[in-house]
Short mmCIF file of C-alpha atoms in Angstrom, two decimals:
data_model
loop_
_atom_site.label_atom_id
_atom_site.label_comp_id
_atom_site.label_asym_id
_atom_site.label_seq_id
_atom_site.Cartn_x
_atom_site.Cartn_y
_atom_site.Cartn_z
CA UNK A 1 -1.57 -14.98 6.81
CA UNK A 2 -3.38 -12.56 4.77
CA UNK A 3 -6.10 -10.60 6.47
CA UNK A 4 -8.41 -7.35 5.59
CA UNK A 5 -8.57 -4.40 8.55
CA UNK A 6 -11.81 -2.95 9.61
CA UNK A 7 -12.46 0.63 11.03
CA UNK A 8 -15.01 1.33 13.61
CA UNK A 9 -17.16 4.86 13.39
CA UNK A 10 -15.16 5.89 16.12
CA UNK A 11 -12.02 5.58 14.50
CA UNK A 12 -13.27 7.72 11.80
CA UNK A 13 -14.86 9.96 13.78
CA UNK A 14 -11.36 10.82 16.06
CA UNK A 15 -9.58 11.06 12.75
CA UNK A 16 -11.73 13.49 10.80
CA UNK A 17 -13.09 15.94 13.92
CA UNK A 18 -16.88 14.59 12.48
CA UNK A 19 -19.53 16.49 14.52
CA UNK A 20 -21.59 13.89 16.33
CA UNK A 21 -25.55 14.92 15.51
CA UNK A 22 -26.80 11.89 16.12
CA UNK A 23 -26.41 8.54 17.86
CA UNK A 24 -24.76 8.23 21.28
CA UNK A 25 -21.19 6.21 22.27
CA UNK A 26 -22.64 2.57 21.30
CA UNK A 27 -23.66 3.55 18.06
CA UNK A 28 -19.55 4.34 17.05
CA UNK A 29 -18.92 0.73 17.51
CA UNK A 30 -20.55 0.40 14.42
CA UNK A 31 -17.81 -1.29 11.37
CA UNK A 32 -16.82 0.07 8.03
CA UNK A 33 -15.41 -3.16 5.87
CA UNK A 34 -15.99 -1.20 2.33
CA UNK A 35 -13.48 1.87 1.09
CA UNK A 36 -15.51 3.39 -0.87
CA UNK A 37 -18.82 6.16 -0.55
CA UNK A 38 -21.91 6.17 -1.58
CA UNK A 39 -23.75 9.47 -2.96
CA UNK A 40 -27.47 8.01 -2.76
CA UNK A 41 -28.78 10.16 -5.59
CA UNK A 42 -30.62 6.76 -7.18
CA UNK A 43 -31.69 5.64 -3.71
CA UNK A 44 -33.34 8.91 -2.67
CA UNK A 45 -35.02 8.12 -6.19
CA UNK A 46 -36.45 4.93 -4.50
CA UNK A 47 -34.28 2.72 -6.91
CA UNK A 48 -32.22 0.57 -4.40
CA UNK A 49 -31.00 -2.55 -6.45
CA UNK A 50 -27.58 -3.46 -7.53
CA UNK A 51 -26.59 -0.80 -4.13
CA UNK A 52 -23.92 -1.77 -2.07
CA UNK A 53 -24.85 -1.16 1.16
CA UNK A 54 -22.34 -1.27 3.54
CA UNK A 55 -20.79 1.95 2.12
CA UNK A 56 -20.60 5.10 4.38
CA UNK A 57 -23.41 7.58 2.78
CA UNK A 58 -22.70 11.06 1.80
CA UNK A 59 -25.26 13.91 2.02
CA UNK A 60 -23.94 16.82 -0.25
CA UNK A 61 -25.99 19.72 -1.75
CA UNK A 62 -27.51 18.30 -4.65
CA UNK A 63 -28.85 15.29 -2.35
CA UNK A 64 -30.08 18.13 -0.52
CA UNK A 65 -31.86 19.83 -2.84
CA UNK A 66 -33.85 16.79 -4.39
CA UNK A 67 -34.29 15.55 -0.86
CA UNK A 68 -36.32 19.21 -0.03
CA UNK A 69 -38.52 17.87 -2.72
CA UNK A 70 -39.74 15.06 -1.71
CA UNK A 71 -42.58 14.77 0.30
CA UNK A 72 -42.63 13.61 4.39
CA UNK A 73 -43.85 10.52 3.67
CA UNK A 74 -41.13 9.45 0.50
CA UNK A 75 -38.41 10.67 2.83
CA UNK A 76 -39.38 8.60 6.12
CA UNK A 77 -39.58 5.72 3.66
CA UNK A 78 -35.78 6.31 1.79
CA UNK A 79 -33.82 7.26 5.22
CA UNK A 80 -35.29 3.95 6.78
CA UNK A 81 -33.38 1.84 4.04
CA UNK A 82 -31.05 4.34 4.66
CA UNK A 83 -30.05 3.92 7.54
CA UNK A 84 -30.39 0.36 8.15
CA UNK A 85 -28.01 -2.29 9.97
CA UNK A 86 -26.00 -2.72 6.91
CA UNK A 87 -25.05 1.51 6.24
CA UNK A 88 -22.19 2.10 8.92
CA UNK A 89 -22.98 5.91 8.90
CA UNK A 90 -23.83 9.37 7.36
CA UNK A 91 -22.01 12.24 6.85
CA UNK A 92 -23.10 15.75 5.76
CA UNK A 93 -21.23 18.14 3.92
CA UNK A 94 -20.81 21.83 3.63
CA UNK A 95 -22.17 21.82 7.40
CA UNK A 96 -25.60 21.74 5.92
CA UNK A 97 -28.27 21.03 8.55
CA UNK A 98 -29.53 17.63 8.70
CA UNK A 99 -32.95 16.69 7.45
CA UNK A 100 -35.74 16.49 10.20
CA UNK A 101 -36.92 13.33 9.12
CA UNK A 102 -34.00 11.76 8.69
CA UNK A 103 -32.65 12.73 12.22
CA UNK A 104 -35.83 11.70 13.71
CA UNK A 105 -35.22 7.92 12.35
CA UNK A 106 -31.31 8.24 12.96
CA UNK A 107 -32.07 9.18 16.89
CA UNK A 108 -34.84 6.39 17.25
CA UNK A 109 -32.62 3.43 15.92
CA UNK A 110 -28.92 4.94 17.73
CA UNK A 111 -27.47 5.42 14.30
CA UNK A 112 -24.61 7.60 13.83
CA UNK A 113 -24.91 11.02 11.82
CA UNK A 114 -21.96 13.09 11.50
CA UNK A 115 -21.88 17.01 10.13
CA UNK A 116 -18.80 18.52 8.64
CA UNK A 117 -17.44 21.75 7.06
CA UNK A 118 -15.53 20.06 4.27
CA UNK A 119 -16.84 20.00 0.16
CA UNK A 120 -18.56 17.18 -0.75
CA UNK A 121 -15.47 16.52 -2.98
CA UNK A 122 -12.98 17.12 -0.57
CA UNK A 123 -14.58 15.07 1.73
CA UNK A 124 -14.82 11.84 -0.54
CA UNK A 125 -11.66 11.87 -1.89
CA UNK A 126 -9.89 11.94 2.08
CA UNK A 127 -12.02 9.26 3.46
CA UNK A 128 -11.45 7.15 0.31
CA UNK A 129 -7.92 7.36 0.78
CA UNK A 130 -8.30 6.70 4.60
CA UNK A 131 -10.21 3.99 4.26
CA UNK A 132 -8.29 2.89 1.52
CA UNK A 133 -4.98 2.53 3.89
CA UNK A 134 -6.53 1.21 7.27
CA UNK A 135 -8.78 -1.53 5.28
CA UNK A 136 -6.23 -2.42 2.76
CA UNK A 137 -5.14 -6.50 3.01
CA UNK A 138 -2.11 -7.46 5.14
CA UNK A 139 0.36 -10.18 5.27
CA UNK A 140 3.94 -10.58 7.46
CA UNK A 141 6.86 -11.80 5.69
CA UNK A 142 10.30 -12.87 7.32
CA UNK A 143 12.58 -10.40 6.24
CA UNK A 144 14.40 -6.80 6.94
CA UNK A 145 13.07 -4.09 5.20
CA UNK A 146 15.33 -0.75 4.81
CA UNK A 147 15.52 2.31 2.63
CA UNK A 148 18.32 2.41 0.60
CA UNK A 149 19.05 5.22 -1.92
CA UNK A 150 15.33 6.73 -0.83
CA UNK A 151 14.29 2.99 -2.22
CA UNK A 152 12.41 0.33 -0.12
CA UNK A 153 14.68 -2.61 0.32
CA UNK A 154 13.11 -6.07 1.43
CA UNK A 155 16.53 -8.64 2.28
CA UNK A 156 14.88 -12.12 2.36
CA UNK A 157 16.38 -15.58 2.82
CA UNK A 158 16.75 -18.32 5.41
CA UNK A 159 17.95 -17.92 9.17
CA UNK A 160 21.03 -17.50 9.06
CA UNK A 161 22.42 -15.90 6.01
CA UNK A 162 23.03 -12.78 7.33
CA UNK A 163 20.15 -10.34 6.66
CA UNK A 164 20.30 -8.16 9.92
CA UNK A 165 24.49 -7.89 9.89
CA UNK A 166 23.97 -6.93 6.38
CA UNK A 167 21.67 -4.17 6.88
CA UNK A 168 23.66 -3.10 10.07
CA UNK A 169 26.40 -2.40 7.64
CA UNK A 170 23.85 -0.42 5.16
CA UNK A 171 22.60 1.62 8.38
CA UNK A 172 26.46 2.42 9.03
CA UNK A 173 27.00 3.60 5.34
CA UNK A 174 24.07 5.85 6.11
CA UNK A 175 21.02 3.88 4.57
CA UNK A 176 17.85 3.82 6.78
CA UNK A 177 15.89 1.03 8.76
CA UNK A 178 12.03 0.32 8.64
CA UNK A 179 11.54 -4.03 9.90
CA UNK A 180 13.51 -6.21 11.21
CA UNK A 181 12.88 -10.09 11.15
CA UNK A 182 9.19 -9.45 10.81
CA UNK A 183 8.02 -6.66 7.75
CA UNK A 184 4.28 -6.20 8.01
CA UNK A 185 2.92 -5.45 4.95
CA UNK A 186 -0.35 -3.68 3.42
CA UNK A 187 -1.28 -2.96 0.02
CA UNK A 188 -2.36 0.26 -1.08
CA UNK A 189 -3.58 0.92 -4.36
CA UNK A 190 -0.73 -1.27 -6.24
CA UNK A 191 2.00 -0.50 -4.34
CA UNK A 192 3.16 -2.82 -0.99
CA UNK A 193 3.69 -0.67 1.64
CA UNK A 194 6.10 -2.12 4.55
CA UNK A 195 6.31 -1.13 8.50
CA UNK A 196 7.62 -2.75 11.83
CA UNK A 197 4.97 -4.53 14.76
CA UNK A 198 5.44 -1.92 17.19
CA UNK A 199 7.08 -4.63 19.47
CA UNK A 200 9.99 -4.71 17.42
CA UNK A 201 10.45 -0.94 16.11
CA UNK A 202 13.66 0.44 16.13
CA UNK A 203 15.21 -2.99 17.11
CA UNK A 204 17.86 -4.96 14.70
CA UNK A 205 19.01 -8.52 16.24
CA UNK A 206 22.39 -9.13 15.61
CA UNK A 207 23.76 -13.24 16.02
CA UNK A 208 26.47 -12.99 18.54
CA UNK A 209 25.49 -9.41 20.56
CA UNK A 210 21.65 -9.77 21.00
CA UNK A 211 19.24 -6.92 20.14
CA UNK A 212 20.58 -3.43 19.52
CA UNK A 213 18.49 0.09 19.29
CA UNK A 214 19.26 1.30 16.44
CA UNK A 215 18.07 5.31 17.19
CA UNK A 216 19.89 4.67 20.38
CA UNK A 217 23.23 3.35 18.57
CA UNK A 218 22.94 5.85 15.29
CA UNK A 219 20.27 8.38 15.97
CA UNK A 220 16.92 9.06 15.36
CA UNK A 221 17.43 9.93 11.58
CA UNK A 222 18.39 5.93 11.02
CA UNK A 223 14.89 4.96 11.58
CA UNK A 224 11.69 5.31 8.81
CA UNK A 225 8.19 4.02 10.35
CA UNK A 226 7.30 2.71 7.21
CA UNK A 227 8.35 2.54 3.40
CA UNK A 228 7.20 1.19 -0.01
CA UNK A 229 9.17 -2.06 -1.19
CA UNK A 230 10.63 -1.39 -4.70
CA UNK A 231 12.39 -4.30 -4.78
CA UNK A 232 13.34 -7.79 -3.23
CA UNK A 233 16.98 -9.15 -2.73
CA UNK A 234 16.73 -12.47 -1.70
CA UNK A 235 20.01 -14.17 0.37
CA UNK A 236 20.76 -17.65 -0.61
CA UNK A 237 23.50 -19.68 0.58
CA UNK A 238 26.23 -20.27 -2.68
CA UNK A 239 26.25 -23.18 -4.37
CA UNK A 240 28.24 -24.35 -7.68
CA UNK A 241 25.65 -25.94 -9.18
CA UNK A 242 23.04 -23.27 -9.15
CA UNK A 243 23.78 -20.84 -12.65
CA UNK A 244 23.41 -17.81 -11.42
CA UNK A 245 22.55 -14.26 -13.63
CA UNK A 246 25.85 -12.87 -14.81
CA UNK A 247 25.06 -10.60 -17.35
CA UNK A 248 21.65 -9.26 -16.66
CA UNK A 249 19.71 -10.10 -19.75
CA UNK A 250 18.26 -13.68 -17.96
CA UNK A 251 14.29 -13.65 -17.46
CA UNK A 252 13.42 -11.47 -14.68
CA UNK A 253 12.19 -12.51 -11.27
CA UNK A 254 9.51 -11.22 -9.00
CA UNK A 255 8.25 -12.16 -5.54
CA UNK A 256 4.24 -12.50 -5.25
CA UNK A 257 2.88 -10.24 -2.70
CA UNK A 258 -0.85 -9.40 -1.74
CA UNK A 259 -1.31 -9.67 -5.73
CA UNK A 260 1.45 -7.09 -6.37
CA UNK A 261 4.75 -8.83 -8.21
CA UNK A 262 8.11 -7.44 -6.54
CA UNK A 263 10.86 -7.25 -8.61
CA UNK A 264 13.70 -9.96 -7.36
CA UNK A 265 17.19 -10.20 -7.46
CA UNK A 266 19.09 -13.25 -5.65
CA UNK A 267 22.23 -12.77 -4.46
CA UNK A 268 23.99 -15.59 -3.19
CA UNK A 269 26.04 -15.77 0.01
CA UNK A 270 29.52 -16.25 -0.19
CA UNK A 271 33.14 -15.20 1.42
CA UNK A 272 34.44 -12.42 0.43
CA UNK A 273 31.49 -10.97 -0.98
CA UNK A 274 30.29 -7.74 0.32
CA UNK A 275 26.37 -7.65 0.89
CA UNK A 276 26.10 -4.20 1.69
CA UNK A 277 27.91 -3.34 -1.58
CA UNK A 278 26.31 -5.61 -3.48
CA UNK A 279 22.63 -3.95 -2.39
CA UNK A 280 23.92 -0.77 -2.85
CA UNK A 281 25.38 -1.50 -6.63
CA UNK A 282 21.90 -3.05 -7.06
CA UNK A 283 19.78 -0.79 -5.96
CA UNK A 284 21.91 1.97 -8.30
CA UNK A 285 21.38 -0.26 -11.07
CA UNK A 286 17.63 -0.86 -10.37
CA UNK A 287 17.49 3.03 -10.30
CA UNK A 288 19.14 3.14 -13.39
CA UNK A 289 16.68 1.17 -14.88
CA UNK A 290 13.73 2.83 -14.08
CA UNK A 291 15.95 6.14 -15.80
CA UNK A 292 15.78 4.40 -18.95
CA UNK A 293 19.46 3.42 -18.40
CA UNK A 294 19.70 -1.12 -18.84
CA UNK A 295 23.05 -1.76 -18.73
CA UNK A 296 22.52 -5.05 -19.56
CA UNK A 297 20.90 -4.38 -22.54
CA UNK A 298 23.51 -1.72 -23.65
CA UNK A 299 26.24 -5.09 -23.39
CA UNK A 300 23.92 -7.24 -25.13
CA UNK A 301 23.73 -4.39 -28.06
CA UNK A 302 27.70 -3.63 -27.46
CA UNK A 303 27.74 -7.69 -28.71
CA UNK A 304 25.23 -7.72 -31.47
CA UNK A 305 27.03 -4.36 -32.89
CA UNK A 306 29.88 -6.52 -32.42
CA UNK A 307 29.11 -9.57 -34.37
CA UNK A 308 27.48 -7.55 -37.16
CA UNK A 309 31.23 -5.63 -37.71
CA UNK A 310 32.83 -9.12 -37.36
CA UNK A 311 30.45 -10.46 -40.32
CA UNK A 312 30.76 -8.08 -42.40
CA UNK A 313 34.37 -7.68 -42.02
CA UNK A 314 34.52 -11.58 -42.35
CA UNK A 315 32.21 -11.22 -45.86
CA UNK A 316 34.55 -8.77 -47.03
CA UNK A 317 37.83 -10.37 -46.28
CA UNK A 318 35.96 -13.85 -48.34
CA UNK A 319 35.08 -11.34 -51.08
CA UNK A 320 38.55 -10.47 -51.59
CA UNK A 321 39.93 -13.54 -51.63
CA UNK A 322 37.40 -14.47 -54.30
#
């Protein structure tokens, strides 16, 4: 089921070192739902419409400036929309001090004011992209995800078609686990970012044995806490009827995640067939790709070249004859 994090002011506060000037414990239960900041140039201004408030506010020098401008009375009227139940918090950059006014209404109504040393810049840019990660939507998808050739792997399929004996034989070629049976998934930016419930880390269930540590069994270097997934190879039992790709020129596949589309492969299930080899050749080949290097297309053109040289040696064997 898909679902959207949220970040309390104290997580943010233990990540980033903040220093507390205002508010006391109860006031870091406050939530951030929104990734982005808000630089209130417009609403120091008095303009507040079209604002989204339930972005954390940023204080840097040019708010500063205009805000030693205005008089007492403008500035006890903008830091009370400020920092009303909606705003999760304030931060102030370049360790600037923090307006009187302003921590005046912050101390009567608990709300949380933080100070730091970082640029105004520097200090968007690293809570966008925290924010970014711990709010980002999530989903859980049946599966084992593993790193093969530095690429993120996702094996999908029903029970039962081997997806954890297949990527114990990729972890004894040397290839690298993340998830097993359950992938947990977040999107960040446009990429789908994969990693284990911690109840299950480091764990691979094999039909037969039971459940095997895999740092334990092939050392701590077999193990990745997360990965992106570049691509999906999806397990399917064989069946004669089903026309699978041969050649490599049929339409392309993808798998729908979190808005992102996966490229797919299905490989079906049969004896004598090799899984771990065929996800290795695979993953070469998807590497390939991304080089530039479609060796699908290069037979396709090997045919066309072909069937032009047949024609025209056919036109010129029927002009001789003529």
């Amino acid at each position: 089921m898909e679902s959207e994090g949220k970040v309390t002011i104290r997580e943010l506060q233990n990540y980033f070192k903040f220093e507390q000037l205002t508010g006391n414990e109860d006031s870091l239960s406050r939530w951030v739902i929104v990734p982005d900041v808000n630089r209130p140039g417009l609403e120091l201004a008095g303009f507040f419409k079209h604002t989204e408030p339930r972005r954390i506010v940023i204080i840097g020098d040019k708010e500063q400036a205009y805000i030693d401008t205005l008089s007492v009375e403008i500035q006890r009227e903008r830091f009370e929309q400020l920092t009303d139940g909606y705003t999760p918090t304030i931060i102030i950059s370049h360790h600037r001090s923090c307006p009187e006014v302003l921590k005046e209404i912050a101390s009567y109504k608990n709300f949380p004011i933080f100070r730091t040393s970082m640029t105004t810049s520097r200090l968007m840019v690293d809570l966008v992209s925290f924010l970014d990660e711990r709010l980002a939507p999530s989903d859980s998808i049946h599966g084992v995800l593993i790193s093969v050739y530095g690429k993120g792997v996702l094996i999908c399929g029903e029970s039962g078609m081997g997806k954890s004996e297949t990527a114990l034989e990729l972890i004894r070629k040397g290839h690298v686990l993340v998830a097993d049976d359950r992938v947990d998934v977040v999107r960040v930016h446009n990429s789908i970012i994969g990693h284990s419930p911690q109840l299950l880390q480091g764990m691979l269930e094999i039909r037969g044995i039971g459940i095997i540590d895999v740092a334990k069994m092939f050392g701590a270097s077999a193990l990745l806490p997360s990965a992106q997934i570049d691509l999906v190879v999806s397990l399917e039992k064989f069946d004669s009827s089903v026309e699978y790709a041969r050649v490599g020129i049929e339409n392309e596949q993808f798998m729908h995640v979190l808005e992102v589309d996966l490229p797919k492969i299905v490989l079906p299930v049969k004896e004598g067939r090799t899984m771990a080899v065929l996800i290795e050749s695979a993953v070469t080949n998807f590497r390939l790709k991304e080089m530039g290097f479609d060796s699908a297309k290069e037979f396709e053109n090997r045919v066309y070249d072909y069937i032009e040289k047949q024609n025209v040696a056919n036109a010129a064997a029927e002009k001789e004859k003529e």
